[in-house]
mmCIF file of C-alpha atoms in Angstrom:
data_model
loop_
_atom_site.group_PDB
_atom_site.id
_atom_site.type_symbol
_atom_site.label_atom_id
_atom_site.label_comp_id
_atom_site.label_asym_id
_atom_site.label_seq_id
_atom_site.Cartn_x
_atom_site.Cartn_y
_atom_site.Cartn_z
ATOM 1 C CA UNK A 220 -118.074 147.981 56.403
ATOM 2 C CA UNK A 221 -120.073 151.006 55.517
ATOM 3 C CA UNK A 222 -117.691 154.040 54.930
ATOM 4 C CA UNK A 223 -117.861 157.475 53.314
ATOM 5 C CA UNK A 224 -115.449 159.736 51.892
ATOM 6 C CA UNK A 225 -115.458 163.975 51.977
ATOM 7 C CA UNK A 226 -114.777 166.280 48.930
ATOM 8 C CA UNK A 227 -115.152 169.254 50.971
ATOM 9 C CA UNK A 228 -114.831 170.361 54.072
ATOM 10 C CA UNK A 229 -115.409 173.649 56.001
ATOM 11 C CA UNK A 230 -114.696 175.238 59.777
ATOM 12 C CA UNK A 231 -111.975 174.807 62.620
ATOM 13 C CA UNK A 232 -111.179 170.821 62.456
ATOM 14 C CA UNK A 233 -109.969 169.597 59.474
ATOM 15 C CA UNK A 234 -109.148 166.428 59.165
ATOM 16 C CA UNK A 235 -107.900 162.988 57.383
ATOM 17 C CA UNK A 236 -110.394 161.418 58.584
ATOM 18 C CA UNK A 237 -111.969 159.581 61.888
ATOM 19 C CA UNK A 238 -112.382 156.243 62.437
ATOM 20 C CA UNK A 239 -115.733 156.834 64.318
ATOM 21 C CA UNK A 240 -115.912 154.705 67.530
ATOM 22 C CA UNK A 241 -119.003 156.326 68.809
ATOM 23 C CA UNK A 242 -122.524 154.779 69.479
ATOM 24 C CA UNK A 243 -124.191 155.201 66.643
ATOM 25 C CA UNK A 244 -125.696 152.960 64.377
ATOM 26 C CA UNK A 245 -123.187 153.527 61.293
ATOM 27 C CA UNK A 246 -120.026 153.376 63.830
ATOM 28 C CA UNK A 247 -117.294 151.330 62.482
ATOM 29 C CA UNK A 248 -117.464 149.643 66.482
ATOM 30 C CA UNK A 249 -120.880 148.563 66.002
ATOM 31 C CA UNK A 250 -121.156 147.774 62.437
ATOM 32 C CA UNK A 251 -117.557 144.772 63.291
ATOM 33 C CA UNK A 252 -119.941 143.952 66.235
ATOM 34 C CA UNK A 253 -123.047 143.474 64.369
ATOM 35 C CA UNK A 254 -121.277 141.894 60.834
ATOM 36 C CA UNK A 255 -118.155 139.518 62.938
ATOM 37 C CA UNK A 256 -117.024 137.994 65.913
ATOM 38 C CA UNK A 257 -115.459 140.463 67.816
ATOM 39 C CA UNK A 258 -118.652 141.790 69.635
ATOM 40 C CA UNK A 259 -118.990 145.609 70.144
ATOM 41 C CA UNK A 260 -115.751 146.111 72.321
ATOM 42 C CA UNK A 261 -113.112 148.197 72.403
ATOM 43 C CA UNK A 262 -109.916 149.593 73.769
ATOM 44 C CA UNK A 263 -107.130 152.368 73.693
ATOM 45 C CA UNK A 264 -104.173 153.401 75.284
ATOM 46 C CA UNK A 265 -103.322 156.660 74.769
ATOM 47 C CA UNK A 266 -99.288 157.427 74.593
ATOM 48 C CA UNK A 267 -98.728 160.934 76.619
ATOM 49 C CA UNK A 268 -97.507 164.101 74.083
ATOM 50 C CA UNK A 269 -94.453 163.864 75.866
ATOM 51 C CA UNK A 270 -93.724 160.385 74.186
ATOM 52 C CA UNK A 271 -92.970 160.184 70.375
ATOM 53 C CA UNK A 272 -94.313 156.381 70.228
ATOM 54 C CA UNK A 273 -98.010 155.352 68.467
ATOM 55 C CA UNK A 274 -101.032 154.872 70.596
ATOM 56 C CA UNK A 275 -102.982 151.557 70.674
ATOM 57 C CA UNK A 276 -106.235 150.762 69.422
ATOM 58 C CA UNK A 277 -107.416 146.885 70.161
ATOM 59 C CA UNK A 278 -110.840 145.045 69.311
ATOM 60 C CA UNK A 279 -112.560 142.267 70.633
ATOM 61 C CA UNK A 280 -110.480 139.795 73.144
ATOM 62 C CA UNK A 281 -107.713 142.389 72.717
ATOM 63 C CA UNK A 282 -109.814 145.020 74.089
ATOM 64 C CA UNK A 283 -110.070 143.691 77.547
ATOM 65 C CA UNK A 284 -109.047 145.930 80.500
ATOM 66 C CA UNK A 285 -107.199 143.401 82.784
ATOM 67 C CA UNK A 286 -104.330 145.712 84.348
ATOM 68 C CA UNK A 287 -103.957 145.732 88.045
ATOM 69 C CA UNK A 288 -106.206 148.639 89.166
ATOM 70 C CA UNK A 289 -109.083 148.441 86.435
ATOM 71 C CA UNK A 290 -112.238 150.255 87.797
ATOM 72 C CA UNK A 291 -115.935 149.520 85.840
ATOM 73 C CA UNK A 292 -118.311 152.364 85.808
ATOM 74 C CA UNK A 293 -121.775 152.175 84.067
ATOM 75 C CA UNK A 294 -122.780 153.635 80.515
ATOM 76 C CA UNK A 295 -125.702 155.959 80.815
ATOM 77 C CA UNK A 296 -128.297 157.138 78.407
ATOM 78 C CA UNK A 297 -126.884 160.556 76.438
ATOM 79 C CA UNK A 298 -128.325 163.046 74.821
ATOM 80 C CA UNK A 299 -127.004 161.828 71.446
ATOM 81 C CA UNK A 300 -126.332 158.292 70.261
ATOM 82 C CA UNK A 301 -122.651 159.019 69.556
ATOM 83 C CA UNK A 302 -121.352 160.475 72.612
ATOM 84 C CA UNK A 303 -120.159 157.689 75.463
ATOM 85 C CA UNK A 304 -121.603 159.348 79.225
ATOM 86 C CA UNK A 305 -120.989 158.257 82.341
ATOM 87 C CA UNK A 306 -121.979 159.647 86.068
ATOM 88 C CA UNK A 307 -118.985 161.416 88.107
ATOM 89 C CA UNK A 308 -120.037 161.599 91.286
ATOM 90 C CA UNK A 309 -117.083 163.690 93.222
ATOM 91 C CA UNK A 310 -113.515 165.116 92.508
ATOM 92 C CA UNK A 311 -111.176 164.795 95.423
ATOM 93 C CA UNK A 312 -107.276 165.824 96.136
ATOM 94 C CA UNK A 313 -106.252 164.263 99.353
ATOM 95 C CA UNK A 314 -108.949 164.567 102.321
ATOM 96 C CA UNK A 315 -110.939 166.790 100.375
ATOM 97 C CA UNK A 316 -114.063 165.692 98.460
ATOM 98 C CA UNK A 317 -116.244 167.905 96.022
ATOM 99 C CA UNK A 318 -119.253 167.059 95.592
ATOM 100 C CA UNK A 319 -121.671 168.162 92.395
ATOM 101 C CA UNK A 320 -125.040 170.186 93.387
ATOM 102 C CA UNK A 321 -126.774 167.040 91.211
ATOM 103 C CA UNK A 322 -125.996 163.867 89.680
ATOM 104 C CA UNK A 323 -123.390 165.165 86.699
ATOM 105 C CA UNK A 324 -123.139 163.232 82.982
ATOM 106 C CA UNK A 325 -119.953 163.238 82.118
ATOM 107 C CA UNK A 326 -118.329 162.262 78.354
ATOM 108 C CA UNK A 327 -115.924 159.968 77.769
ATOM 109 C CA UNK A 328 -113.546 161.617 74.520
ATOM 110 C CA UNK A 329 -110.813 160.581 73.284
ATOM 111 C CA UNK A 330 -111.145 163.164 70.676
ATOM 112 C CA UNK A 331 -110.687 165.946 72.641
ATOM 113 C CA UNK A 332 -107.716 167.636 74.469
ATOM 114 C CA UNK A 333 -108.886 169.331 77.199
ATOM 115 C CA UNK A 334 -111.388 167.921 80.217
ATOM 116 C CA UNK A 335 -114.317 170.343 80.735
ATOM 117 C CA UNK A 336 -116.155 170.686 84.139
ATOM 118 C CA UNK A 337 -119.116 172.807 85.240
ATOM 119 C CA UNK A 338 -118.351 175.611 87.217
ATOM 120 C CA UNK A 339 -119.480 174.494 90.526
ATOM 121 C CA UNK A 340 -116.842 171.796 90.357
ATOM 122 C CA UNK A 341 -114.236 173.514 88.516
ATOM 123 C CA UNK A 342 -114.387 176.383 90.712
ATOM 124 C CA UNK A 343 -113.908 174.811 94.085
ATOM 125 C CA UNK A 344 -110.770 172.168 92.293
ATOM 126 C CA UNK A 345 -109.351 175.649 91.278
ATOM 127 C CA UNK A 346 -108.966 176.832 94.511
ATOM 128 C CA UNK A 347 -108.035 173.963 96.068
ATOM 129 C CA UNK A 348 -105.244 173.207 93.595
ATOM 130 C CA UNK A 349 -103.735 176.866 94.028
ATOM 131 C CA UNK A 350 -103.862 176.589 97.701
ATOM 132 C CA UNK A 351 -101.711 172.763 97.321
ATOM 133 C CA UNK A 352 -99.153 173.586 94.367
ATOM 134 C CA UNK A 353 -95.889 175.727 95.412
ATOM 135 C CA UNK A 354 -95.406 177.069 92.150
ATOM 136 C CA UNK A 355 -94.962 180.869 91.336
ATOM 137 C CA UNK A 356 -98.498 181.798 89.264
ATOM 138 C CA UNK A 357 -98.280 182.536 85.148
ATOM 139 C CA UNK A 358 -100.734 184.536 83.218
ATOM 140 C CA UNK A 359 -102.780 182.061 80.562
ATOM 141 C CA UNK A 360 -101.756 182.045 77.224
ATOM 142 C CA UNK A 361 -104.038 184.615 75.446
ATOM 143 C CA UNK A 362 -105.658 182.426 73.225
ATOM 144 C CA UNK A 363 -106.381 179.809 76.100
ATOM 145 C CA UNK A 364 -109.012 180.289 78.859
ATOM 146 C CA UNK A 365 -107.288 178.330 81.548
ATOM 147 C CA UNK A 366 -108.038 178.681 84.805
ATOM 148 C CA UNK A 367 -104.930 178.442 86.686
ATOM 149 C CA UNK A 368 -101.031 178.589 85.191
ATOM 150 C CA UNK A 369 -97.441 178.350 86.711
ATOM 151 C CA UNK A 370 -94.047 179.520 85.526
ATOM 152 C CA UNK A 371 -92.277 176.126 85.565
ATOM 153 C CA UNK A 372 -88.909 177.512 84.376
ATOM 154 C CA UNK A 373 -85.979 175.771 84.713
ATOM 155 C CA UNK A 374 -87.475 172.712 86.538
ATOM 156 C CA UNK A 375 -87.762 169.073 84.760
ATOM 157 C CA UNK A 376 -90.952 167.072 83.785
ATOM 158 C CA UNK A 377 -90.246 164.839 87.292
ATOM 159 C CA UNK A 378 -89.823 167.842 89.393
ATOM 160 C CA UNK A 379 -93.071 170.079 88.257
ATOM 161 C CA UNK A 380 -95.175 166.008 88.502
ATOM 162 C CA UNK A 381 -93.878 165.773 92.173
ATOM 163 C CA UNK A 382 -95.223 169.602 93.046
ATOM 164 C CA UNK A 383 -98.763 168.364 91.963
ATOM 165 C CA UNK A 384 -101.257 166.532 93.703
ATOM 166 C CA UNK A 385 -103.206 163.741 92.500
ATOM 167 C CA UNK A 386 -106.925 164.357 91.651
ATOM 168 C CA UNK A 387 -109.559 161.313 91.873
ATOM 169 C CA UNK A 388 -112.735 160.841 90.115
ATOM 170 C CA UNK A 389 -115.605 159.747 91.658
ATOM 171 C CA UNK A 390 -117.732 157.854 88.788
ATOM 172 C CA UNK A 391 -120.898 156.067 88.961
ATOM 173 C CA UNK A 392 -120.664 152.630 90.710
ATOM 174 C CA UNK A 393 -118.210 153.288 93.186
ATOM 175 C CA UNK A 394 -115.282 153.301 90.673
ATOM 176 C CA UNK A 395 -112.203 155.490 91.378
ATOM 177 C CA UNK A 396 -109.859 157.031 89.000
ATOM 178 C CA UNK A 397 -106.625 158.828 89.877
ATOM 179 C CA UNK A 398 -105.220 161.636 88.109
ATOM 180 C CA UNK A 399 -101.541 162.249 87.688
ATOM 181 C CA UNK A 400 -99.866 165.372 86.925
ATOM 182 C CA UNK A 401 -99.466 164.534 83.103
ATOM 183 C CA UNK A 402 -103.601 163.960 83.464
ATOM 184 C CA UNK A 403 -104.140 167.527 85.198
ATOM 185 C CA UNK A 404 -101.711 170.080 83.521
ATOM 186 C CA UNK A 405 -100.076 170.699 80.600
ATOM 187 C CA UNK A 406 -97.118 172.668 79.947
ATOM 188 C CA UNK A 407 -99.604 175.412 77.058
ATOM 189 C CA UNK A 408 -96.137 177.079 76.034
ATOM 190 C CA UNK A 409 -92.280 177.474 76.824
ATOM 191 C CA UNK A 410 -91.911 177.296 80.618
ATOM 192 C CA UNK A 411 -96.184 178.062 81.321
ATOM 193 C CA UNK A 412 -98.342 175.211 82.848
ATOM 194 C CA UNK A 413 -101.837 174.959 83.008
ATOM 195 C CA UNK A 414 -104.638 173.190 84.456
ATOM 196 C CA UNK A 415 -106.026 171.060 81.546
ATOM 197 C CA UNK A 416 -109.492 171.630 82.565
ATOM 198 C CA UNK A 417 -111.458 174.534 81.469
ATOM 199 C CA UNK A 418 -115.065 175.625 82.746
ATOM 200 C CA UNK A 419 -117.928 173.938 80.203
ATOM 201 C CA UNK A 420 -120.142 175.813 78.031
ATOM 202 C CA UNK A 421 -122.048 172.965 77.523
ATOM 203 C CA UNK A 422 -121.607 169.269 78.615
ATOM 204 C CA UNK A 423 -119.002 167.856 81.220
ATOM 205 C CA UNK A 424 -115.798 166.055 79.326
ATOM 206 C CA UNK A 425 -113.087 164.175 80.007
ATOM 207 C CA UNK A 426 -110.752 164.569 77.186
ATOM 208 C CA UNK A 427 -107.818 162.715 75.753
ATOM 209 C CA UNK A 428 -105.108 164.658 78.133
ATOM 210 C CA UNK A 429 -106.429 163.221 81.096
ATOM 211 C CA UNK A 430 -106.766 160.020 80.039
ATOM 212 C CA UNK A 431 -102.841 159.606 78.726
ATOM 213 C CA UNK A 432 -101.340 156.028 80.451
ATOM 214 C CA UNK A 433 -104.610 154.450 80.946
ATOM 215 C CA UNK A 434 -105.908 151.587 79.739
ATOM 216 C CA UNK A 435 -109.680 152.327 78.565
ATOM 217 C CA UNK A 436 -112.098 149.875 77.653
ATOM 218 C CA UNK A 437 -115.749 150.383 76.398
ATOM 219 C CA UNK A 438 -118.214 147.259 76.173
ATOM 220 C CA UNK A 439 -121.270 148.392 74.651
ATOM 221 C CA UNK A 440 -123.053 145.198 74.851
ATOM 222 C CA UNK A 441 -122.485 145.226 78.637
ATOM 223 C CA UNK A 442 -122.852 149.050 78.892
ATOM 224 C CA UNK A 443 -119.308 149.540 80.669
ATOM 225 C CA UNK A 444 -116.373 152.031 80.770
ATOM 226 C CA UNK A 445 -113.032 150.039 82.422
ATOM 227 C CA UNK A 446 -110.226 152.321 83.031
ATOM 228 C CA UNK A 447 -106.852 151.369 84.318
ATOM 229 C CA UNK A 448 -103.514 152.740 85.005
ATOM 230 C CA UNK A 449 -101.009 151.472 82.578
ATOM 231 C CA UNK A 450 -97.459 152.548 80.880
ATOM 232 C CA UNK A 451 -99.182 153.205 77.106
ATOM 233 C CA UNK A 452 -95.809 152.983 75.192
ATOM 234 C CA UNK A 453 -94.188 150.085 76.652
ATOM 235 C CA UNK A 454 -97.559 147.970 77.350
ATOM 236 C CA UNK A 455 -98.438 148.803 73.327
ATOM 237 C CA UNK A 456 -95.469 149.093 71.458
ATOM 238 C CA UNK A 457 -95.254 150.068 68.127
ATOM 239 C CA UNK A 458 -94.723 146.788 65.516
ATOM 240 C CA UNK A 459 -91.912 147.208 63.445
ATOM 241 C CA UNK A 460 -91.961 147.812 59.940
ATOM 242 C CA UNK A 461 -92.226 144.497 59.326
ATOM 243 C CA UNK A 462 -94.376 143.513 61.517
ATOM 244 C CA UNK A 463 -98.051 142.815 60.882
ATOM 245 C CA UNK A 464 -100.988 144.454 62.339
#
């Protein structure tokens, strides 16, 4: 396995390193699918922040989505070889259904915290979250352009989740995926919680807060994205220290 190692480095994200999943040639997922058995698959399970417990990471067999609820959606061509892009056709909370103007890419990272929509989706989920939650509006944390914050003092995780609808995805294929409160909004500082999704300056995203307690599976030779609901930290759980890996 082909692997290089930095001297230097320079801007916002620094780093120990990244174990580079993505679709390029020198990614450590294709170069184990090209060089053994375990084909160009793989899977992760992403423990929410809430949760002090390790994430999973599985390859090959291991990576198969199987849990009740697993949705397939279609890979489709992106602008650059690393990033994985699917279609996402609608967002909906209960009976109502947005729609994109056009057909809208979306990436798959699991490298990023928030999810990032255009504004002619974001806008419309805005207002039809503020009009659904019953929760007394906070200003944004200066540093964060959020769209939409509540002061969640004095009420517990369980109590804010229940005062939040779910949101579902529309992706490419017919597939479905629900949202849950820990998916949507994230408590930004002491007793503020915000949407997690934040108008794009570029490409649509779906990052690693809204994917927390799912399953996700990528099969590049078939071209698929499985996702499925799952319970991360007791479905994966850490080995023990004298375990193996």
């Amino acid at each position: 396995v082909n692997f290089g190692c930095s001297t230097t480095m320079t801007g916002s994200f620094i780093g120990d390193g990244l174990v580079g999943l993505g679709g390029g040639d020198l990614s450590l997922v294709n170069q184990l699918g090209a060089d053994t058995s375990l084909g160009r698959r793989f899977s992760y399970c992403l423990v929410p922040y809430s949760i002090n417990a390790s994430s999973a990471l599985n390859f090959g067999a291991r990576a198969a989505v199987t849990e009740p609820g697993a949705v397939t959606t279609p890979l489709i061509p992106s602008a650059v070889d690393a990033f994985y892009t699917i279609l996402l056709t609608s967002v909906k909370i209960g009976s109502s259904t947005i729609a994109p103007p056009k057909p809208c890419p979306i990436i798959v990272d699991s490298g990023t915290s928030l999810t990032f929509l255009d504004k002619a989706l974001l806008d419309p989920l805005v207002k039809e979250l503020a009009g659904r939650v019953k929760l007394p509006k906070a200003p944004p944390p200066e540093d964060l352009e959020l769209p939409l914050c509540y002061n969640v003092s004095g009420l517990k995780e369980g109590q804010i989740a229940a005062k939040i609808p779910d949101v579902e995805l529309g992706l490419g294929g017919g597939a479905a995926v629900t949202l849950k409160a820990l998916n949507t909004f994230a408590v930004v500082q002491k007793d503020t919680l915000c949407l997690a999704i934040a108008p794009s300056a570029r490409s649509s995203l779906i990052g690693n807060i809204a994917q927390q307690n799912m399953h996700v599976g990528y099969d590049l030779d078939k071209g698929t994205v499985t996702f499925a609901p799952a319970d991360c930290a007791s479905s994966y759980p850490a080995p023990s220290p004298s375990g193996s890996l």
